[in-house]
CSV table of C-alpha atoms in Angstrom, one decimal:
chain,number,residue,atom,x,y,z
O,1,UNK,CA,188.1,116.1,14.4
O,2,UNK,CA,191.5,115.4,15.1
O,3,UNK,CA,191.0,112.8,17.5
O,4,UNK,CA,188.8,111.0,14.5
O,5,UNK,CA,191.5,111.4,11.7
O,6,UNK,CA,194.4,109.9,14.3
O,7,UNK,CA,191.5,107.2,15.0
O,8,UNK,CA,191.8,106.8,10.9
O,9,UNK,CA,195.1,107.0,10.7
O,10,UNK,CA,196.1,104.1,13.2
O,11,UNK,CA,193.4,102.1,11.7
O,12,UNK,CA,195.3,102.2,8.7
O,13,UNK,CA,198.6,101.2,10.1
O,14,UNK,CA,197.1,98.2,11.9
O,15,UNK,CA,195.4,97.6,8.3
O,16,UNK,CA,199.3,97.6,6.4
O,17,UNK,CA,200.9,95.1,9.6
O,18,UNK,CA,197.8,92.4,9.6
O,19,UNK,CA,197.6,93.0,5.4
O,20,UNK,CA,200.3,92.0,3.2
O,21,UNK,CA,201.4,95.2,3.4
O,22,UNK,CA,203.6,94.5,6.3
O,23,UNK,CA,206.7,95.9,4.6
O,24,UNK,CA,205.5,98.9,4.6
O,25,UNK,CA,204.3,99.2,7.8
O,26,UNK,CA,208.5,98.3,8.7
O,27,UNK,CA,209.7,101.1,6.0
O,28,UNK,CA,207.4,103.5,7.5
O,29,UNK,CA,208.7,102.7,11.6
O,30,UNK,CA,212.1,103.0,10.2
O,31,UNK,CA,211.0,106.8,9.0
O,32,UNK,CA,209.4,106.8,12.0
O,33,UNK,CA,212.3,106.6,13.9
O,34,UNK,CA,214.9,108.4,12.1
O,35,UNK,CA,212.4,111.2,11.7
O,36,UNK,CA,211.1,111.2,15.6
O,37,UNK,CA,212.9,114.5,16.8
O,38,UNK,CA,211.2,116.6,13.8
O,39,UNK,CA,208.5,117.8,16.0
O,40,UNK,CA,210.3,119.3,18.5
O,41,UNK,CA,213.0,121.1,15.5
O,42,UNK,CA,210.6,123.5,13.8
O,43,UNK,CA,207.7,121.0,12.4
O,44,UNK,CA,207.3,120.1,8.4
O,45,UNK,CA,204.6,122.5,7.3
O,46,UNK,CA,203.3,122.6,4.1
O,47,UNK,CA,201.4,125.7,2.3
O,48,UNK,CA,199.8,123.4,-0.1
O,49,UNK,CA,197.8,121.3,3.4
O,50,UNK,CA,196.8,124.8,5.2
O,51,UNK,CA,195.6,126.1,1.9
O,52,UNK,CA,192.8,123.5,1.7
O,53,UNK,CA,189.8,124.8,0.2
O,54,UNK,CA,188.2,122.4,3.3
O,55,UNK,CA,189.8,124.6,5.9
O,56,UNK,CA,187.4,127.2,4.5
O,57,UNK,CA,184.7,125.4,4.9
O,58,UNK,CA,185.9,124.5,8.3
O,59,UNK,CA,186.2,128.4,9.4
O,60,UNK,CA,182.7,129.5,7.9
O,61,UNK,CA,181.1,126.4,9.6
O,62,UNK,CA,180.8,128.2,12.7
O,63,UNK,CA,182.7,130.8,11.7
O,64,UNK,CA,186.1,131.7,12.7
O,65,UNK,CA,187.0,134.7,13.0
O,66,UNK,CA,190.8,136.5,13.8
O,67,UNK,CA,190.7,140.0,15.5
O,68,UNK,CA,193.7,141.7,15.4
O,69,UNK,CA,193.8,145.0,18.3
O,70,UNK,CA,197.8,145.7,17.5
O,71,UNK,CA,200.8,145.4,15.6
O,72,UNK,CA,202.8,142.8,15.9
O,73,UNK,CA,206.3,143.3,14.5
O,74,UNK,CA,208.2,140.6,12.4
O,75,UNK,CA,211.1,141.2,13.7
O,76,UNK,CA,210.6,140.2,16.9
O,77,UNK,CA,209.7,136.4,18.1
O,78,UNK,CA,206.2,136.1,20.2
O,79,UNK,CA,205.0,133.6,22.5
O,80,UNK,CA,201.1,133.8,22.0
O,81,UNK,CA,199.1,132.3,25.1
O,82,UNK,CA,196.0,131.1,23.6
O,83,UNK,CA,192.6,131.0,26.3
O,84,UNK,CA,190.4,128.8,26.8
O,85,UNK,CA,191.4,125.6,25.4
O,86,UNK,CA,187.4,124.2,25.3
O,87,UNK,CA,187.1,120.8,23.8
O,88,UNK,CA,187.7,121.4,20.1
O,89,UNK,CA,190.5,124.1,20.3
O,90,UNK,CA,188.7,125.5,17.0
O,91,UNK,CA,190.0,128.9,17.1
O,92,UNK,CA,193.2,128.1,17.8
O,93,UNK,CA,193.4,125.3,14.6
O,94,UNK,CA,191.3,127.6,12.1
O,95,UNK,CA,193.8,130.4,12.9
O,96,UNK,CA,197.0,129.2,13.3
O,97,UNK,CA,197.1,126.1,11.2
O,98,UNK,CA,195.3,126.8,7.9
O,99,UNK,CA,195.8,130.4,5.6
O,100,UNK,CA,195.0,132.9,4.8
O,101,UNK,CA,193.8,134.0,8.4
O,102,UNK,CA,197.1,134.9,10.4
O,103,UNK,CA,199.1,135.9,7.4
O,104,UNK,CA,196.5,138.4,6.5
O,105,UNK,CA,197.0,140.0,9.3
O,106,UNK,CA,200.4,139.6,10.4
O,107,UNK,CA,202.3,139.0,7.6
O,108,UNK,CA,206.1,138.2,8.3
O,109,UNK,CA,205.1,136.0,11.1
O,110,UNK,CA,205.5,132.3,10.7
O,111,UNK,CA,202.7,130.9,14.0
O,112,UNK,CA,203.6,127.4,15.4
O,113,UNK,CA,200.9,125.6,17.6
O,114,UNK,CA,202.4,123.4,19.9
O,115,UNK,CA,200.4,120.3,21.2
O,116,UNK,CA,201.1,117.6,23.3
O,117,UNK,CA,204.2,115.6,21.8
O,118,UNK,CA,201.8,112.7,22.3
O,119,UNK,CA,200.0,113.2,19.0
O,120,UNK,CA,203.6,112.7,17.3
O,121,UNK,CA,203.4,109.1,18.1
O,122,UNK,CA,200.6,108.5,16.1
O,123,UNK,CA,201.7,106.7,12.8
O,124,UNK,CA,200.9,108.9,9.2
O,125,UNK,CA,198.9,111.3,12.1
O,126,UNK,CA,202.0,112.9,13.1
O,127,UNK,CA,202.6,113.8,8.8
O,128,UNK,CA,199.5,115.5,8.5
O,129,UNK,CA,199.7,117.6,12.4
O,130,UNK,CA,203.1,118.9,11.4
O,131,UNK,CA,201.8,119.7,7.5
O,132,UNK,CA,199.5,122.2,9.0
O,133,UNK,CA,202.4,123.7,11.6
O,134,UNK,CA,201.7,122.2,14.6
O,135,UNK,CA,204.7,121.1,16.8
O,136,UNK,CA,205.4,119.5,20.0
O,137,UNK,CA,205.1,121.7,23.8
O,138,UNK,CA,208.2,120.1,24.7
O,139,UNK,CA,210.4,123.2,26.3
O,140,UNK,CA,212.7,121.7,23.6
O,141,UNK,CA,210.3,122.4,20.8
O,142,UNK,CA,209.2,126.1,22.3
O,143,UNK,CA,212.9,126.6,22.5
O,144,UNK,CA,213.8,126.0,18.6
O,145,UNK,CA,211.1,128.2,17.7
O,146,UNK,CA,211.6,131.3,19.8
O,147,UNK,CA,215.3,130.8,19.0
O,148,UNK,CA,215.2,132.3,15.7
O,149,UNK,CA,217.4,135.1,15.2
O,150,UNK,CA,216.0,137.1,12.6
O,151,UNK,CA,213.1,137.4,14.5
O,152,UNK,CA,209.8,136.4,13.0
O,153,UNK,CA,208.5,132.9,14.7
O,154,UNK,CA,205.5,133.3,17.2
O,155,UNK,CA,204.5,130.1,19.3
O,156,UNK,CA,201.3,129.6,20.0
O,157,UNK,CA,200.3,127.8,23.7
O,158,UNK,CA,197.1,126.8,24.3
O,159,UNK,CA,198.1,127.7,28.5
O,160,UNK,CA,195.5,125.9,30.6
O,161,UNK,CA,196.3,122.4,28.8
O,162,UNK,CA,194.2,119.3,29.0
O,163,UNK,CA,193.4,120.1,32.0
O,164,UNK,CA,191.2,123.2,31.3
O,165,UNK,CA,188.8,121.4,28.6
O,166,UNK,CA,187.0,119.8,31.6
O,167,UNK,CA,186.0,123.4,32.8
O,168,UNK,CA,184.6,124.0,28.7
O,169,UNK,CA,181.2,124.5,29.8
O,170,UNK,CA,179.1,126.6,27.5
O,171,UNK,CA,179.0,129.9,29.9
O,172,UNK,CA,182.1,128.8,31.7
O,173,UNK,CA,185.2,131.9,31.9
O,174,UNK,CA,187.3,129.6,34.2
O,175,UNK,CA,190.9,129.6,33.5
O,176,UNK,CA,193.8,127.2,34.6
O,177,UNK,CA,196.6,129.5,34.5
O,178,UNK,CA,197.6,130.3,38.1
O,179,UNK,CA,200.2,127.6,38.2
O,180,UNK,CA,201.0,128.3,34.9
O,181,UNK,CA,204.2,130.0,34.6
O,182,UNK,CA,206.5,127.9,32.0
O,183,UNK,CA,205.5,129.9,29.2
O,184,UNK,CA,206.5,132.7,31.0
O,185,UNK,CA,210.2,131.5,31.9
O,186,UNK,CA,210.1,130.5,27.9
O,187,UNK,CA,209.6,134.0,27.1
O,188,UNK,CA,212.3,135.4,29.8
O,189,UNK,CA,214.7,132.9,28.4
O,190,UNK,CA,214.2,133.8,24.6
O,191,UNK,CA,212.9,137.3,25.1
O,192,UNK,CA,209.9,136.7,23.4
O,193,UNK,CA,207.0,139.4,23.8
O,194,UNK,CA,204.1,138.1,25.2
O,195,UNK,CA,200.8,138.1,23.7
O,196,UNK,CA,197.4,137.1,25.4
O,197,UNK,CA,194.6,135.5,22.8
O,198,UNK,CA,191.4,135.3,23.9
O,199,UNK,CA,188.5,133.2,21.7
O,200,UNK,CA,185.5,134.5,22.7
O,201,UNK,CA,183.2,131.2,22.1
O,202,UNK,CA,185.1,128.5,22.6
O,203,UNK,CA,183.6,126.9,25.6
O,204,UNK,CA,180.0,127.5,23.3
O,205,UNK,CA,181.3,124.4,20.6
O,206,UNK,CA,179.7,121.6,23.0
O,207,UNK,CA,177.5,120.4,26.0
O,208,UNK,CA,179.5,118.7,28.4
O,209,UNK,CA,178.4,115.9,31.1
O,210,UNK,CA,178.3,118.0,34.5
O,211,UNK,CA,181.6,117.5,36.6
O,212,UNK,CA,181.5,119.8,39.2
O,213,UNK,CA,184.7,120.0,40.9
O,214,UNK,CA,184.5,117.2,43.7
O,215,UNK,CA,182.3,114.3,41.9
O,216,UNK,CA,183.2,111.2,41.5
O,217,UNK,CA,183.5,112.1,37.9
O,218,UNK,CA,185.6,114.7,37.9
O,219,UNK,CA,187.7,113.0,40.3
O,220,UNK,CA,188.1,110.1,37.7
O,221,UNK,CA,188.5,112.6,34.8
O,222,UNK,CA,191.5,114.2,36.8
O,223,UNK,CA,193.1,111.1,37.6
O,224,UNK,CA,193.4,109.6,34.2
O,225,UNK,CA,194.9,112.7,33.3
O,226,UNK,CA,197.1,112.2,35.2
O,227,UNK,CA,198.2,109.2,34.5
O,228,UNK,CA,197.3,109.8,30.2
O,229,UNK,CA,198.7,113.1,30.0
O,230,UNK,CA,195.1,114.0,27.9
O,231,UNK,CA,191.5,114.7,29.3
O,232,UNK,CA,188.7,112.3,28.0
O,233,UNK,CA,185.7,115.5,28.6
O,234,UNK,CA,182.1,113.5,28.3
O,235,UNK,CA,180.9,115.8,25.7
O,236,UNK,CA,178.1,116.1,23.2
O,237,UNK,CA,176.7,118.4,20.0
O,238,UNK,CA,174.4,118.1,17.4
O,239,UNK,CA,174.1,115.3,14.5
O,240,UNK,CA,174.2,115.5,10.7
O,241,UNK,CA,170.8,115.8,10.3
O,242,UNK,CA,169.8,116.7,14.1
O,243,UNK,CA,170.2,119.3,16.5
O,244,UNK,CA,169.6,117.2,19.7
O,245,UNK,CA,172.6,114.6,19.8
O,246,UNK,CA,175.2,114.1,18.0
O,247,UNK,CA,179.4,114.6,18.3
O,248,UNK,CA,179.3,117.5,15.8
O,249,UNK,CA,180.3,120.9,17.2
O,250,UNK,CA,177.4,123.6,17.3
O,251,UNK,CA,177.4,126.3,15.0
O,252,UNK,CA,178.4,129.1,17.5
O,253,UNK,CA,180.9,132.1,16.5
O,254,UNK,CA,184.6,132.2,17.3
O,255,UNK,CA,186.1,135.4,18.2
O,256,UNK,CA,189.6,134.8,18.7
O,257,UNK,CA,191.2,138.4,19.7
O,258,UNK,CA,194.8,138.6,19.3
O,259,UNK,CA,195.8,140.9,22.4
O,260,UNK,CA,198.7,144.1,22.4
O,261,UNK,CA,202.0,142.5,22.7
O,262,UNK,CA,204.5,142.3,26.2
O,263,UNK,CA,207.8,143.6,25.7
O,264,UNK,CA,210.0,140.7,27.1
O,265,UNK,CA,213.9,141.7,27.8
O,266,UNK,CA,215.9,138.8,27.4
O,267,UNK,CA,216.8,136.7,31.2
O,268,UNK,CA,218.8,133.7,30.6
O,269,UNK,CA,218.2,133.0,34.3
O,270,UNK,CA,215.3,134.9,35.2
O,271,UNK,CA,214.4,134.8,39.2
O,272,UNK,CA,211.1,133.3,40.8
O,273,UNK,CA,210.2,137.2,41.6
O,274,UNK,CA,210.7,138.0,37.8
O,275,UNK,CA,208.8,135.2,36.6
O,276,UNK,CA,206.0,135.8,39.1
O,277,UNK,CA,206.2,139.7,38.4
O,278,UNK,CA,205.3,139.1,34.4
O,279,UNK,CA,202.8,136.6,34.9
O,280,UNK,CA,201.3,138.8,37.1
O,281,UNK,CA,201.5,141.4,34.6
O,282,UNK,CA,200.1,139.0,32.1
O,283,UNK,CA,197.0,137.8,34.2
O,284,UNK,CA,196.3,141.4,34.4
O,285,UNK,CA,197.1,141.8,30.1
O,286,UNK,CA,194.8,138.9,29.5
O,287,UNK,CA,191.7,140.3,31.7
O,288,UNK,CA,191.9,143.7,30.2
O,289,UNK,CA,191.7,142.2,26.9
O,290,UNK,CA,188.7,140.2,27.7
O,291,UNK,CA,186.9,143.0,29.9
O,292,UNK,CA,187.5,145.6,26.7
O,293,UNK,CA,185.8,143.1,24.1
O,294,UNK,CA,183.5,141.0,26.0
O,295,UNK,CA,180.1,143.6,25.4
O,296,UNK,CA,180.9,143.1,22.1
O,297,UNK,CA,180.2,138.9,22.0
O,298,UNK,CA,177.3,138.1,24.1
O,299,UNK,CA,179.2,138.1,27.6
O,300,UNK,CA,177.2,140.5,30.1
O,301,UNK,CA,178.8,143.1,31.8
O,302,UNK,CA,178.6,141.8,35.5
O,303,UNK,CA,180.7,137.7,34.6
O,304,UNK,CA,184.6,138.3,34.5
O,305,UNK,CA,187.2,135.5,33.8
O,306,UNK,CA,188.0,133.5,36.9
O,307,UNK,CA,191.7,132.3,37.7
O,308,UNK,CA,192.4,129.5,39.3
């Protein structure tokens, strides 16, 4: 969906340069770049965008659903590790980037989802991605948010990255988060609590083109990420009027369980043993949560999430 509307949204700007609209396009790179560090200094959200009676529709489509297991005080500043990323990232937009869901349930917490600071290149795109609180990944970006002194602010990183949505295979509990540990220095640094999210059906949204780890596709997927920063998955749904083919998600729940929070003590300069001991402790945070709720969304009792 949000690949589509950036699609749109470029479109548009090529429209206003080739048009007689030129002028604009020039006002608009000017804004453009006097405006270019606002994603990584807190976003421009706006209450009217994530109150769209749309993003209703968008939630009850599959549905959406937030699960809240434990209090998560608004004094304090949380860093929320959102799992798995799947293709769409569904839960982690109908959550954390429209109301009422997360205010409902924690109210005097402001979430933040931080994407790739790619998508704030994207002319008139980047308006509309910031609108509905999304900000930039950049350490930079992380850092403004969790800096808030009164408390309050809770970033939300969707952990394995790109990376992970080739692994979004309906069935698939694989997780790229072994090498993950710069959220965790984030949170040492800040002393931000750490909370696992699980979203129990996310990886259930699409079909995706087998890539196995070691085919020629895969390999190709891989190295363009590499070299793109984003994963192009070969994936496919249903249609409009079809349930056969078609780029339109599934209509599968989304059980997005917001785990019990981490108490973080502050570490300006935490140590590799520190940062490994509470992503350790994390890894084990995360499968407990999953292990205590799976019965209760379809997983049987003998698959567990895999770490690699």
């Amino acid at each position: 969906f949000l690949s589509l509307v950036a699609e749109f949204c470029c479109g548009f700007f090529v429209i206003l340069i080739l048009g007689n609209f030129w002028f604009l396009a020039v006002l608009y790179l000017l804004w453009l770049y006097l405006d270019w560090e606002t994603p990584c200094a807190g976003g421009r959200r706006s209450q009217w965008v994530r109150g769209w009676t749309v993003w209703k529709y968008f939630r009850e489509y599959f549905p959406i659903h937030l699960i809240k297991t434990s209090e998560l005080n608004p004094n304090h500043n949380y860093l929320l590790g959102f799992h798995p990323h799947g293709v769409l990232v569904a839960g982690a937009f109908g959550n954390f980037c429209t109301d009422p869901p997360f205010k409902n349930l924690f109210p005097g917490l402001t979430p933040y989802l931080h994407i790739m600071p790619i998508w704030f290149g994207c002319p008139f795109f980047r308006e509309y991605i910031m609108s509905a609180g999304m900000v930039s990944a950049s350490k930079e970006s992380v850092s403004h948010v969790l800096n808030n002194k009164g408390g309050g602010h809770a970033s939300v990183i969707v952990i394995g990255g790109a990376e992970e949505s080739l692994n979004a295979h309906p069935g698939s509990l694989t997780l790229n988060i072994l090498k993950r540990k710069g959220f965790i220095k984030m949170a040492l640094k800040h002393g931000a609590h750490l909370v696992p999210v699980f979203s129990f059906g996310e990886n259930e949204l699409f079909k995706q083109v087998a890539n196995p780890k070691g085919s020629w596709l895969r390999n190709v997927q891989e190295k363009l990420q590499k070299i793109m920063g984003f994963a192009l998955p070969l994936f496919h749904a249903r249609g409009v009027f079809q349930y056969s083919f078609g780029l339109i998600p599934y209509r599968q729940p989304i059980h997005t369980v917001v785990g019990s929070p981490i108490p973080v003590k502050q570490n300006l300069n935490p140590t590799t043993e520190e940062i490994d001991q509470l992503h350790a402790l994390y890894l084990q945070k995360l499968k407990k949560l999953f292990e205590e709720h799976k019965s209760n969304y379809g997983i049987p009792a003998h698959k567990s999430l895999i770490f690699e």
